[in-house]
Structures are given as C-alpha cells and as structure tokens.
XYZ file of C-alpha atoms in Angstrom:
707
model
C -19.689 171.992 170.288
C -18.546 173.255 173.697
C -19.499 176.682 174.932
C -16.086 178.390 175.376
C -17.353 180.294 178.413
C -17.789 176.964 180.207
C -14.194 175.878 179.526
C -12.698 177.319 182.680
C -12.055 176.439 186.298
C -14.267 177.541 189.160
C -11.881 178.251 192.024
C -14.291 177.748 194.910
C -16.550 175.184 193.255
C -18.919 173.626 195.805
C -17.334 175.632 198.656
C -19.618 176.998 201.378
C -19.671 180.771 201.687
C -18.141 180.591 205.172
C -15.153 178.599 203.864
C -14.567 181.136 201.106
C -14.699 183.926 203.690
C -12.267 182.012 205.877
C -9.856 181.562 202.993
C -9.866 185.273 202.186
C -9.406 186.089 205.867
C -6.356 183.793 205.991
C -5.122 185.230 202.706
C -5.294 188.819 203.936
C -3.623 187.746 207.163
C -0.758 186.223 205.174
C -0.446 189.415 203.135
C -0.455 191.442 206.356
C 2.340 189.324 207.838
C 4.239 189.670 204.555
C 3.826 193.460 204.477
C 4.956 193.776 208.091
C 8.067 191.795 207.230
C 8.713 194.058 204.248
C 8.321 197.096 206.518
C 10.861 195.684 208.986
C 13.356 195.033 206.189
C 12.911 198.491 204.657
C 13.327 200.056 208.115
C 16.550 198.090 208.499
C 17.919 199.380 205.208
C 16.909 202.941 206.021
C 19.120 202.774 209.103
C 22.114 202.511 206.792
C 23.861 205.443 205.162
C 22.400 207.041 202.011
C 23.319 205.697 198.602
C 22.795 207.468 195.299
C 22.470 205.237 192.251
C 24.315 206.448 189.164
C 21.703 205.389 186.594
C 18.439 203.646 187.463
C 17.687 202.907 183.808
C 21.056 201.253 183.194
C 20.709 199.278 186.430
C 17.269 197.970 185.523
C 18.411 197.019 182.019
C 21.441 195.191 183.394
C 19.324 193.384 185.984
C 16.768 192.248 183.410
C 19.547 191.013 181.147
C 21.162 189.090 184.002
C 17.873 187.508 185.058
C 16.687 186.603 181.576
C 20.008 185.058 180.542
C 20.921 183.686 183.974
C 24.507 184.375 182.900
C 25.734 185.067 186.425
C 24.401 181.721 187.647
C 25.609 179.378 184.922
C 29.213 180.601 185.114
C 31.487 177.874 186.513
C 28.515 175.856 187.756
C 26.452 175.204 184.668
C 24.310 172.414 186.093
C 23.283 174.381 189.192
C 22.720 177.498 187.090
C 20.453 175.661 184.683
C 18.533 174.037 187.528
C 18.070 177.455 189.097
C 16.839 178.698 185.730
C 14.137 176.007 185.728
C 13.125 176.990 189.260
C 13.229 180.713 188.517
C 11.291 180.714 185.254
C 8.868 178.071 186.533
C 8.210 180.123 189.657
C 7.817 183.354 187.690
C 5.313 181.811 185.281
C 3.326 180.246 188.122
C 3.339 183.563 189.971
C 2.118 185.369 186.867
C -0.572 182.714 186.508
C -1.726 183.181 190.088
C -1.707 186.954 189.659
C -3.751 186.603 186.467
C -6.437 184.593 188.251
C -6.478 187.110 191.104
C -6.816 189.949 188.593
C -10.014 188.451 187.198
C -11.566 186.967 190.329
C -10.871 189.753 192.801
C -10.635 192.913 190.696
C -11.968 192.929 187.128
C -14.966 190.612 187.554
C -16.372 192.132 190.791
C -15.774 195.748 189.720
C -16.407 195.693 185.980
C -17.881 192.271 185.181
C -14.909 191.494 182.894
C -13.963 187.829 182.531
C -11.250 186.391 180.313
C -10.127 183.202 182.083
C -12.001 180.788 179.850
C -11.944 179.304 176.376
C -8.718 179.306 174.390
C -7.013 181.683 176.837
C -7.722 179.297 179.699
C -6.489 176.275 177.742
C -3.172 177.847 176.759
C -2.881 179.207 180.289
C -3.270 175.655 181.669
C -0.696 174.197 179.283
C 1.949 176.857 179.984
C 1.531 176.585 183.754
C 1.623 172.804 183.621
C 4.965 172.906 181.817
C 6.225 175.631 184.156
C 5.441 173.403 187.122
C 7.403 170.547 185.549
C 10.411 172.837 185.191
C 10.061 174.063 188.767
C 9.890 170.549 190.225
C 12.741 169.273 188.029
C 14.976 172.118 189.157
C 14.062 171.560 192.805
C 14.741 167.827 192.561
C 18.198 168.474 191.118
C 18.972 170.928 193.923
C 17.861 168.344 196.486
C 20.068 165.660 194.949
C 22.933 168.150 194.824
C 22.628 169.040 198.492
C 21.747 165.597 199.766
C 23.978 163.293 197.712
C 26.489 165.190 195.536
C 27.371 167.533 198.427
C 29.870 169.925 196.779
C 32.294 171.322 199.396
C 31.154 174.899 198.785
C 27.758 174.013 200.284
C 29.375 172.965 203.551
C 28.806 175.800 206.020
C 31.840 174.938 208.169
C 33.493 178.210 209.154
C 37.234 178.817 208.721
C 37.028 181.933 210.917
C 35.525 180.297 214.005
C 36.252 177.437 216.376
C 33.644 174.874 217.475
C 33.468 176.467 220.913
C 32.396 179.846 219.460
C 28.664 180.539 219.904
C 28.133 181.329 216.213
C 30.217 178.474 214.800
C 27.286 176.125 214.196
C 25.295 177.079 211.114
C 23.092 174.009 210.926
C 20.078 176.359 210.959
C 21.055 177.414 207.452
C 20.941 173.814 206.251
C 17.521 173.343 207.799
C 16.335 176.556 206.148
C 17.661 175.389 202.764
C 15.833 172.079 203.022
C 12.650 173.715 204.299
C 12.702 176.044 201.288
C 13.163 173.173 198.822
C 10.586 170.884 200.427
C 7.966 173.624 200.767
C 8.198 174.601 197.109
C 8.227 171.037 195.830
C 5.258 170.052 197.988
C 3.329 173.084 196.731
C 4.161 172.058 193.160
C 3.278 168.368 193.592
C 0.041 169.009 195.489
C -0.937 171.447 192.756
C -0.702 168.665 190.182
C -2.595 166.225 192.424
C -5.339 168.806 192.907
C -5.515 169.220 189.147
C -5.831 165.453 188.717
C -8.518 164.859 191.378
C -10.561 167.729 189.906
C -10.484 165.978 186.530
C -11.597 162.681 188.102
C -14.271 164.449 190.143
C -15.711 166.243 187.103
C -15.017 163.547 184.513
C -18.697 163.480 183.528
C -18.592 167.138 182.446
C -17.426 167.478 178.797
C -16.181 171.057 179.281
C -13.700 169.618 181.804
C -12.842 166.100 180.652
C -12.637 166.689 176.895
C -9.924 169.347 177.322
C -8.005 167.485 180.033
C -4.795 167.111 178.007
C -4.315 170.885 177.983
C -3.223 170.076 181.538
C -1.018 167.113 180.531
C 0.529 166.286 183.908
C -2.828 166.455 185.681
C -4.431 164.392 182.921
C -1.844 161.605 183.199
C -2.245 161.524 186.966
C -6.034 161.499 186.609
C -5.915 158.455 184.347
C -3.609 156.781 186.838
C -6.032 157.489 189.682
C -8.929 156.096 187.674
C -6.860 153.028 186.872
C -6.395 152.499 190.598
C -10.153 152.605 191.073
C -10.726 156.190 192.235
C -14.203 157.479 191.505
C -15.818 160.901 191.566
C -16.861 160.759 195.231
C -13.408 159.752 196.463
C -11.826 162.431 194.271
C -14.179 165.045 195.720
C -13.233 164.100 199.279
C -9.512 164.123 198.519
C -9.848 167.454 196.759
C -11.499 169.098 199.750
C -8.727 168.294 202.217
C -5.859 168.711 199.739
C -7.197 172.074 198.568
C -6.886 173.494 202.070
C -3.472 171.909 202.647
C -2.135 173.298 199.369
C -3.674 176.721 199.946
C -2.492 177.099 203.521
C 1.031 175.983 202.609
C 1.138 178.527 199.770
C -0.130 181.310 202.037
C 2.418 180.387 204.701
C 5.159 180.513 202.069
C 4.046 184.011 201.057
C 3.821 185.221 204.648
C 7.341 184.042 205.501
C 9.107 185.509 202.451
C 10.571 188.572 204.257
C 11.693 186.458 207.224
C 13.551 183.694 205.400
C 15.889 182.779 202.566
C 12.979 183.297 200.188
C 13.482 187.059 200.445
C 16.273 186.681 197.895
C 13.608 186.625 195.170
C 13.405 190.379 195.856
C 16.830 191.266 197.235
C 18.864 189.409 194.593
C 17.350 191.228 191.574
C 17.642 194.532 193.443
C 21.268 193.769 194.248
C 21.916 193.073 190.566
C 20.242 196.358 189.692
C 22.429 198.278 192.157
C 25.686 196.607 191.047
C 28.645 198.927 190.599
C 30.474 197.811 187.415
C 33.719 199.068 188.990
C 33.161 197.545 192.441
C 36.565 196.866 193.987
C 38.349 198.291 190.976
C 37.413 201.768 192.134
C 37.075 202.113 195.890
C 34.968 204.926 197.346
C 36.442 208.116 198.740
C 35.811 209.009 202.371
C 33.087 211.681 202.511
C 34.297 214.900 204.091
C 31.498 214.828 206.652
C 32.359 211.275 207.780
C 34.110 211.276 211.140
C 35.787 207.887 210.818
C 37.723 206.740 207.753
C 35.966 203.371 207.553
C 33.179 201.235 208.962
C 33.039 200.593 212.678
C 29.295 200.261 213.250
C 26.676 198.408 211.256
C 24.956 201.772 210.771
C 28.047 202.984 208.875
C 27.095 200.675 206.009
C 25.205 202.136 203.069
C 21.663 200.839 202.705
C 22.736 199.260 199.429
C 25.350 197.212 201.297
C 22.807 196.093 203.897
C 20.654 194.890 201.027
C 23.679 193.079 199.538
C 23.946 191.137 202.798
C 20.374 189.904 202.391
C 20.890 189.081 198.708
C 23.478 186.401 199.519
C 22.049 182.951 198.813
C 24.909 181.064 200.520
C 25.801 179.393 197.199
C 29.470 179.236 198.236
C 30.954 180.324 194.912
C 32.956 183.097 196.567
C 34.019 180.634 199.260
C 35.276 178.259 196.571
C 37.087 180.981 194.581
C 38.809 182.699 197.518
C 42.607 182.143 197.553
C 42.790 182.856 201.279
C 40.226 180.172 202.009
C 42.027 177.763 199.646
C 45.154 177.938 201.806
C 43.211 177.625 205.085
C 43.407 181.271 206.129
C 40.583 182.347 208.501
C 38.557 183.928 205.709
C 35.549 182.973 203.650
C 33.902 185.883 201.807
C 30.590 184.100 202.245
C 31.009 183.913 206.010
C 31.939 187.594 206.242
C 28.694 188.463 204.478
C 26.616 186.028 206.526
C 28.143 187.238 209.812
C 27.349 190.826 208.926
C 23.830 189.819 207.878
C 23.233 188.072 211.176
C 24.620 191.087 212.995
C 22.450 193.505 210.979
C 19.313 191.454 211.570
C 19.983 191.339 215.300
C 20.820 195.029 215.643
C 18.708 196.782 213.021
C 15.430 194.864 212.880
C 14.442 195.887 216.402
C 11.999 198.763 216.888
C 14.711 200.888 218.444
C 18.448 200.798 217.833
C 20.565 199.283 220.588
C 23.298 201.291 222.269
C 26.305 202.201 220.120
C 28.599 199.572 221.632
C 26.264 196.841 220.382
C 26.496 198.185 216.828
C 30.259 197.627 216.523
C 30.957 195.032 213.818
C 34.593 194.518 214.870
C 35.470 192.037 217.587
C 35.110 188.426 218.684
C 31.410 188.375 219.534
C 28.588 186.671 217.601
C 28.217 188.211 214.166
C 31.313 190.359 214.532
C 34.195 190.031 212.071
C 37.623 189.141 213.398
C 40.616 191.339 212.630
C 42.504 188.248 211.405
C 39.710 187.574 208.925
C 39.881 191.045 207.412
C 43.668 190.947 207.078
C 43.535 187.573 205.328
C 41.893 189.124 202.253
C 44.054 189.557 199.131
C 41.472 191.891 197.515
C 41.909 189.775 194.378
C 38.235 190.374 193.480
C 37.565 186.681 192.839
C 34.566 186.809 195.194
C 33.028 189.906 193.618
C 33.612 188.627 190.106
C 31.920 185.245 190.638
C 29.023 186.290 192.890
C 25.787 185.574 190.970
C 23.840 188.239 192.889
C 26.428 191.067 192.754
C 27.458 191.147 196.419
C 30.463 193.484 196.706
C 32.631 191.778 199.320
C 35.939 193.573 198.700
C 34.682 197.168 199.139
C 33.026 196.115 202.412
C 36.221 194.438 203.659
C 38.328 197.473 202.725
C 35.914 199.814 204.490
C 36.293 197.738 207.641
C 40.073 197.658 207.192
C 40.104 201.449 207.093
C 38.816 201.459 210.645
C 41.465 198.930 211.724
C 44.215 201.075 210.196
C 42.812 204.202 211.816
C 42.966 202.441 215.198
C 46.423 200.953 214.530
C 45.144 197.349 214.555
C 47.521 195.825 212.006
C 50.675 193.743 211.660
C 53.783 195.629 212.856
C 55.536 194.978 209.536
C 52.596 196.408 207.618
C 52.534 199.476 209.857
C 56.270 199.941 209.314
C 55.862 199.608 205.536
C 53.122 202.239 205.464
C 55.338 204.572 207.471
C 58.168 203.899 205.027
C 55.958 204.712 202.052
C 54.835 207.937 203.704
C 58.440 208.924 204.378
C 60.153 207.879 201.132
C 57.331 207.473 198.614
C 58.115 203.783 198.048
C 57.734 200.503 199.913
C 61.468 199.702 199.782
C 62.540 202.694 201.859
C 64.955 203.831 199.141
C 65.805 207.423 198.366
C 63.623 209.000 195.690
C 66.814 209.780 193.750
C 67.420 206.053 193.279
C 64.062 205.370 191.600
C 65.633 205.297 188.129
C 68.999 203.822 189.138
C 68.103 200.681 187.180
C 68.617 202.683 183.959
C 72.283 203.589 184.591
C 73.732 200.670 182.628
C 71.545 201.170 179.556
C 73.446 202.253 176.411
C 70.935 205.023 175.752
C 69.457 207.898 177.723
C 65.862 207.907 178.866
C 64.083 211.231 178.684
C 62.952 213.088 181.787
C 59.253 213.655 181.088
C 59.223 216.508 183.571
C 61.573 218.489 181.367
C 60.741 217.565 177.779
C 57.810 216.451 175.686
C 57.339 212.683 175.270
C 54.768 210.589 173.455
C 54.614 207.921 176.153
C 55.135 208.413 179.873
C 56.240 205.228 181.597
C 54.970 204.881 185.170
C 57.387 202.236 186.425
C 56.153 201.328 189.933
C 58.020 200.316 193.090
C 58.917 196.681 192.432
C 59.973 197.325 188.865
C 62.140 200.211 190.094
C 63.798 198.840 193.230
C 63.608 195.036 193.335
C 66.904 193.677 191.868
C 65.244 190.752 190.056
C 62.589 193.014 188.552
C 65.118 195.651 187.548
C 66.458 193.233 184.908
C 62.985 193.027 183.412
C 62.556 196.800 183.619
C 65.749 197.337 181.642
C 64.483 194.796 179.124
C 61.271 196.756 178.541
C 63.304 199.948 178.135
C 65.419 198.206 175.481
C 62.292 197.012 173.660
C 60.794 200.497 173.541
C 64.085 202.007 172.433
C 64.470 199.380 169.690
C 60.928 200.104 168.464
C 61.634 203.844 168.345
C 59.044 204.703 170.985
C 59.390 208.254 172.285
C 59.123 207.668 176.026
C 60.202 209.179 179.311
C 60.017 208.775 183.085
C 59.029 210.885 186.064
C 62.284 209.830 187.789
C 62.095 210.933 191.443
C 58.793 212.673 190.686
C 57.104 209.255 190.738
C 55.743 207.892 194.021
C 54.101 204.572 194.859
C 50.849 204.566 192.869
C 48.932 203.678 196.033
C 46.765 200.838 194.724
C 47.749 198.422 197.502
C 47.985 201.172 200.099
C 44.343 201.919 199.417
C 43.322 198.268 199.580
C 45.127 197.917 202.881
C 42.798 200.620 204.164
C 45.209 203.556 204.550
C 43.003 206.021 202.708
C 44.796 209.140 203.938
C 48.162 207.946 202.652
C 46.571 206.843 199.397
C 45.088 210.268 198.786
C 48.490 211.841 199.471
C 50.207 209.517 196.972
C 47.497 209.823 194.320
C 47.387 213.609 194.561
C 51.188 213.879 194.345
C 51.378 211.581 191.320
C 48.511 213.358 189.584
C 50.266 216.677 190.107
C 53.523 215.278 188.690
C 51.736 213.776 185.693
C 49.738 216.942 185.057
C 52.942 218.978 184.944
C 54.301 216.841 182.085
C 53.493 216.884 178.385
C 52.671 213.439 176.981
C 49.960 211.624 175.065
C 49.467 208.511 177.164
C 50.829 206.479 180.073
C 52.219 202.945 180.020
C 53.107 200.795 183.010
C 54.576 197.352 183.598
C 52.748 197.125 186.941
C 49.082 195.985 186.819
C 48.491 197.396 190.317
C 49.562 200.887 189.204
C 47.592 200.409 185.993
C 44.382 199.727 187.906
C 44.456 202.689 190.250
C 45.623 205.206 187.628
C 42.964 203.995 185.225
C 40.022 203.552 187.585
C 40.676 205.641 190.705
C 42.796 208.661 189.816
C 39.866 210.196 187.857
C 38.028 210.644 191.186
C 40.901 212.910 192.247
C 41.054 214.902 189.031
C 43.617 212.772 187.206
C 42.229 211.393 183.950
C 44.998 209.857 181.848
C 44.970 207.432 178.944
C 46.895 204.406 180.204
C 47.757 200.926 178.964
C 49.569 197.916 180.302
C 52.819 197.091 178.532
C 51.380 193.921 176.991
C 48.968 195.857 174.749
C 51.779 198.198 173.680
C 54.201 195.380 172.844
C 51.501 193.473 170.943
C 50.898 196.578 168.846
C 54.622 197.077 168.219
C 54.945 193.463 167.081
C 51.888 193.703 164.843
C 53.196 196.905 163.262
C 56.601 195.387 162.641
C 58.334 197.970 164.799
C 59.639 195.014 166.795
C 60.886 192.215 164.559
C 61.415 188.642 165.680
C 64.710 186.956 164.866
C 63.435 183.595 166.102
C 60.494 181.902 167.779
C 60.419 179.761 170.906
C 59.602 176.095 170.729
C 58.574 175.662 174.349
C 55.555 174.646 176.393
C 54.350 177.474 178.620
C 51.475 178.421 180.861
C 50.400 181.972 181.673
C 49.279 183.400 184.987
C 46.709 186.185 184.699
C 47.545 188.927 187.210
C 44.430 189.836 189.191
C 44.766 193.552 188.509
C 45.310 193.118 184.775
C 42.922 190.222 184.149
C 40.030 190.096 186.582
C 40.187 193.800 187.446
C 40.607 195.183 183.918
C 39.820 192.308 181.510
C 43.350 192.304 180.058
C 43.300 188.637 179.080
C 44.159 188.577 175.396
C 47.264 190.703 174.822
C 49.692 188.463 176.782
C 48.332 185.354 175.069
C 48.544 186.964 171.629
C 52.205 187.789 172.288
C 52.970 184.230 173.403
C 51.376 182.967 170.202
C 53.506 185.374 168.150
C 56.586 184.059 169.957
C 55.737 180.520 168.862
C 55.030 179.198 172.355
C 52.682 176.322 173.003
C 50.330 177.808 175.572
C 48.644 175.337 177.933
C 46.111 176.933 180.255
C 45.981 176.081 183.918
C 42.583 174.991 185.200
C 42.086 178.384 186.829
C 42.677 181.024 184.167
C 41.399 184.326 182.833
C 38.603 185.638 185.089
C 38.989 182.535 187.255
C 42.732 182.997 187.666
C 44.144 182.221 191.094
C 45.739 185.068 193.053
C 49.500 185.023 193.707
C 48.747 186.170 197.258
C 50.479 189.558 197.089
C 47.431 191.775 196.628
C 45.662 193.861 199.224
C 48.960 194.608 200.946
C 49.555 190.944 201.768
C 53.014 191.172 200.209
C 53.872 193.299 203.256
C 52.234 190.943 205.771
C 54.056 187.730 206.751
C 52.131 184.486 206.407
C 51.947 182.278 209.524
C 54.834 179.777 209.628
C 54.031 176.367 208.207
C 51.019 177.484 206.163
C 50.753 177.145 202.421
C 50.885 180.379 200.454
C 48.568 181.037 197.495
C 51.645 181.233 195.255
C 52.661 177.716 196.320
C 49.143 176.470 195.669
C 49.422 177.947 192.178
C 52.765 176.213 191.610
C 51.144 172.860 192.402
C 48.502 173.601 189.788
C 51.102 174.514 187.164
C 53.161 171.416 187.941
C 50.243 169.228 186.846
C 50.815 170.378 183.246
C 52.834 167.673 181.549
C 56.095 168.892 180.026
C 55.750 172.461 181.291
C 58.915 174.481 180.663
C 58.030 178.098 181.517
C 55.560 179.654 183.955
C 54.972 183.115 182.426
C 53.982 186.201 184.421
C 53.435 189.842 183.483
C 53.505 191.596 186.855
C 56.521 192.531 189.038
C 54.874 191.233 192.206
C 54.018 187.950 190.469
C 57.664 187.490 189.498
C 58.739 188.000 193.106
C 56.048 185.738 194.566
C 56.358 182.882 192.083
C 60.132 182.655 191.894
C 60.116 182.203 195.651
C 57.210 179.734 195.457
C 59.008 177.701 192.780
C 61.712 176.913 195.329
C 59.548 176.434 198.404
C 57.052 174.243 196.530
C 59.869 171.991 195.341
C 59.675 172.497 191.565
C 62.993 174.239 191.000
C 64.710 172.606 188.029
C 61.457 171.223 186.614
C 60.340 174.491 184.993
C 61.216 178.173 185.293
C 59.320 181.371 186.121
C 59.858 184.144 183.581
C 58.436 187.584 183.009
C 56.900 187.851 179.546
C 59.333 190.638 178.666
C 62.220 188.185 179.065
C 60.715 185.854 176.458
C 60.079 188.750 174.099
C 63.657 189.935 174.458
C 65.014 186.536 173.565
C 63.101 186.564 170.290
C 63.358 190.205 169.215
C 65.921 191.280 166.656
C 68.051 194.089 168.108
C 70.384 196.393 166.284
C 72.835 195.221 168.958
C 72.691 191.621 170.289
C 70.493 191.190 173.361
C 72.278 190.117 176.507
C 69.416 187.986 177.813
C 68.470 184.433 176.928
C 65.878 182.048 178.261
C 68.465 179.342 178.800
C 70.589 181.712 180.861
C-alpha cells in the first residue's frame, strides 16, 4: 500500500540549489516588472476625473454573474463565447492550481511546516487541472482557427475613419499581438502536458508516481506514447531539464507582460463589468457645476472609469458589426473610437509627467485623435453598448465629446439651425407653440387641457407626432382610440416643448436642460396619474433622465396602454387582419427600454402573421434618425440605415406591411421605401393605423389599411 505522503510532485526534484535560486530570482523579477506595469496603469487612471460607484456590492454581484454565466460573450456569437468560456475557466483553474502550489511551497510549509499537496488531494488536483488544460487548449485552438481560417469580418481591423496614408491607419500590430497571445498560452499549455509526460517516463520505476499516472490522463497518454517510441528514463530526464526552463521562463514572461499587453483584459474586463452603469446611454450624465467645459476636450477630462473601459476593450468587433453607421460605410466604428482613445491615453498618460495641454486634446486629425466626422456619424442607437461583452460605454463617451464640438460650434449648419429653431420655438419644425395641438381640430370630440383640469392620463405628444403631416394622421388615430376606450386624457397644448432626448444626444446640454426644466415645470403644474407618449424618444428621456432634474413621472409608451385596453375589452375588435407583417423595434423603445413584447402582442391580437427580420428585438437595426441624425443630411450617394433596413425587410417572402411604432420611424421608412425601390411591394404603417382598422367604433373609422 502506498504511503499517501509520497503521492505528490516535487517541484525542483534533482535541481541544484543555484538553479532554484536563479528561478526565484527570475520569478521575483517578473513580479517586479508586473507590479511596475500595474503602477503605471493605476497612475494613468488616477489622471482621469473622479468617479463614484453607486453600489460596490451590486457591481460585484453583477460581475460575478456575468463571468460565471458568460452571458455577455455567448450572445450573438455562441461559438466564440463558448470557446472563450473554455479558455477563461481553464485559465482560472490553472491559476488557482498554481496559486495553491505556491501557498504550500512558499508560505505554509516554510513558515508553519503545513503540507497538504499530497495523497487524495494531490490526485484530484492533478485530474482537475489536466481537464482544465484540455479546455484551455481546445478554446485556444478554436480561436486560432477562427482568426486564421474562418476570418469573420468583425475581426478585420481595417478602419473606416482613416485613409491608408494616415499614420495610424495600419493596425497590423494588433493582429500580431492577438496571435502572440494565443500562441504563448497554447505553448504554455502544451509544454505543461509534455513536462507531465516526461516526468512520468523519468520516474516510471517509482510506484508512487507510475501507479497513479492516470490521475493525470493527458500526461499519462503522452507518456505511454513516448515509451512506445523508445524513450527511456535518461532521455526523459534530459528533455525535462531543458523543457522545464523553457516552460517556466515563458510563463514568467507572460506574467510580467500582463499590464503591457492585451492580457491586461483579464483584470480590466471584470472591473469594467463591475463598474457598468445599467442605464448607460439611456441616462446621460449632467455637466458638473464646477466643470468649465460642457464636454470632453482633453483625455484628462475622462473619468477614470472611462479610461479603464478603454483598456477593457478586447477588439472583438461586436460593436463594429452592430453599428448602423458602419454598416452604411459612414466613417465610424465604435471599436475604433475606443481603440483610438486607448492609444491616445497610453501615449499621453503613461508617461511620468503629463505632456503640455495641447497634446492632451482628443479632437483633431492627429494619431489617436477622433475626427469630428466620426463623432457626428453616431446615431446613439446604443447597439454598441448593448452588445459589448465587457461593458464599454461607447455612446456616453461619444456624446461627451460631441458636447465639446457643439460648444465650439463644430457642427453641420443645418443641425445648428435646427438647435436654434428649437431654442426659439420649442420644437424642431419652427412652428408656433399655439399650433402644437392643431392636429386635433378636426376630431369630433374635445381633448382636455391638462393644465386647467384634472386628467387620469397626460399625453406627451412630441414634435413629429404634433407637426409632421403624415404623423398627424396617426396622432388623431391614437386620440380616437383613447376616446373610444373611455380614457380620461389631456394634453399640455402649447405648454409642451420638445422633450430634448435627441437634443441631449446631439450634445447641446444647455438647451436640453432648458427644455427638460420647462417640461418638468409644466407637468408638475398639472394634476394627473401617469403620462403616455407615442414617441419612444420622449418616453426615454422622461422616464430615465427627467428624474435627475426633479421630474419623476410614471410614464408608458402607447403600445402598453393599447394592449391593456384590448385585454380589458375597452377596445373591441370588429375584425382581424389576415396579412403578413414584420415589426421594427424602435431603438428607444426596444433596446433602450426593453419594450419588445407589447407591440408584438397587439399584432397577434390583430390576427397578423408576424415574421421577424434577422435583426430584431435587442439586435434591431437603427432607422438612422437617432442622435440628431434626422437633422443632419447624409452625404449624397450613400446608403442610409433606413434603406439598409428596407433591403432586409424585402427578403421576407410575401411581406405586406412593415410595421413601426415611432413617429421618426414612420418618416424615415416611408421615404426609404421609395428610395430603396420597394414601393408597391409592401407598405409602411404605424401600428396605430392597423389597430384602427380592426377596432369597433361607435362611429365608423375613416381609416383603412387598403386606403
């Protein structure tokens, strides 16, 4: 029977004392290089602005849940996410194993004489780490095949915001870094198994080693293979000696270079997940009173959390793939914005002393700087933030930089004129405030003025629903539906101003605060129970941003209200629709506020056959109007996101109706239907129009789908 204390592994077996000393000297040197790198990174982050985390406990819990489930990595790229899971959990287990050995050899045994790395513990330890190594290598091999042979477009680092003659256009260094990372880890893993095997061959005559060899199954199989090829104990001992040093030095080099390379994401990515703002982009930050400039001009204007976000980016390209601006060849890739800023931050903030202020400016055409055209290409649709597996918050960063552009007047003339119009008239159409409710004149009933009498529901209409002629028809339709259902509702009439959602995302924070404060005052002066709106953009800012300015109101999008009215029987259907439809999720209702189900439930109630487009729900494609882009002309001859979306819809066989539930979507897609060449093949309709066709009115409805 074996003595369990002998069933172990002697780390430095047959090593001379000088070689052990040398190894520890190299090990401490590697740790020193690592710690210096950590110091440089921490110093870099400290040069950013302060950031106060809302709840450390909640952040840690969320981070642990994300890491353990890998849910942010498997979304929309299941194979890569699973492969990363093998790498991650394999690496973690191997790290824990290494730390466990260090705990005994370098701390507990020398100080207290405690030893536990033997017997059953050692055997199970060997088995678990052997399997962990298999997972690690399998995941790495898949990633190598993916990069080397599958080559998904999102892993191509070609920049849409630079030309080949620009000094920072070529990012081949990133590809070399990616391959170096993969090869280093896989060589460490493979040489570890070979070391395990040659040790077994070398000590095959010792029962406490050979009889338990299959607790290290991979090493045991390799050992039998080596013996089959004629390797004996002496040859195994020689191979072990050289391979041991190669494996050890490579591992120490890997550790030393962690803070200086892509490998740092093993620390920055979990921290980024921990610091994630659940409302990132949905709720933009106010400008602190002590801040001189409205937005970010210098890299030192960034919060330290945002500097860490830059380092957390793993260049996976998911944001690049999801971005509607990039899809239509605009000079924007969210990934490249983050990488440019990271390169800039590393250059400017890792030095011992900060460079002069002019060299800290992140705006411009120089290396690492972000072009004005790039920032204005963003639709603030939140697709990048939503899909990022490491919680990088691209949109808030872009808006902060836009604030500086707006402050300096660096914007499209039409956008500048629109902002001036909104400031002057309170709406983007330049109409008199008295005309805001003109759409209601032809209704056969009177709508209450919520400023003068109590109402149950206050309807915040929004600019496009109030002033755009095509949308006014839909607005009247919703009024008829609420009247038919007996809803006690009213309007602010000329007391309503533009809600400011897109004004804020353009970067005009001063105008936004004026609009938000005015609307909050108007709402606070009324007596009502809750707010409803047909505009997802207004819905988002009233729900998520007005509370920061003292305006907390219960608000819902019209789709949830109408679904409830249908379910309660307050709206009765006189018929159902036998038609094939697809539904476009508005960014501000769907991705921003998770309002996916109500519109689909209504379509089901109406008897429609709903066929989803490939990009739907949280992966819905932006119409292109967000972030103020509806006020910025697209370059002539370029495809618009709305046209790209029409092409996607047209691939649905037998499609009859493209359904929207946002005034801006109706405007964008009716135009895109014509310009994309699908007019006559299917129609674009607001969901309210379909509901009206089916609802039983006390008086016949004047609207029909066929009309």
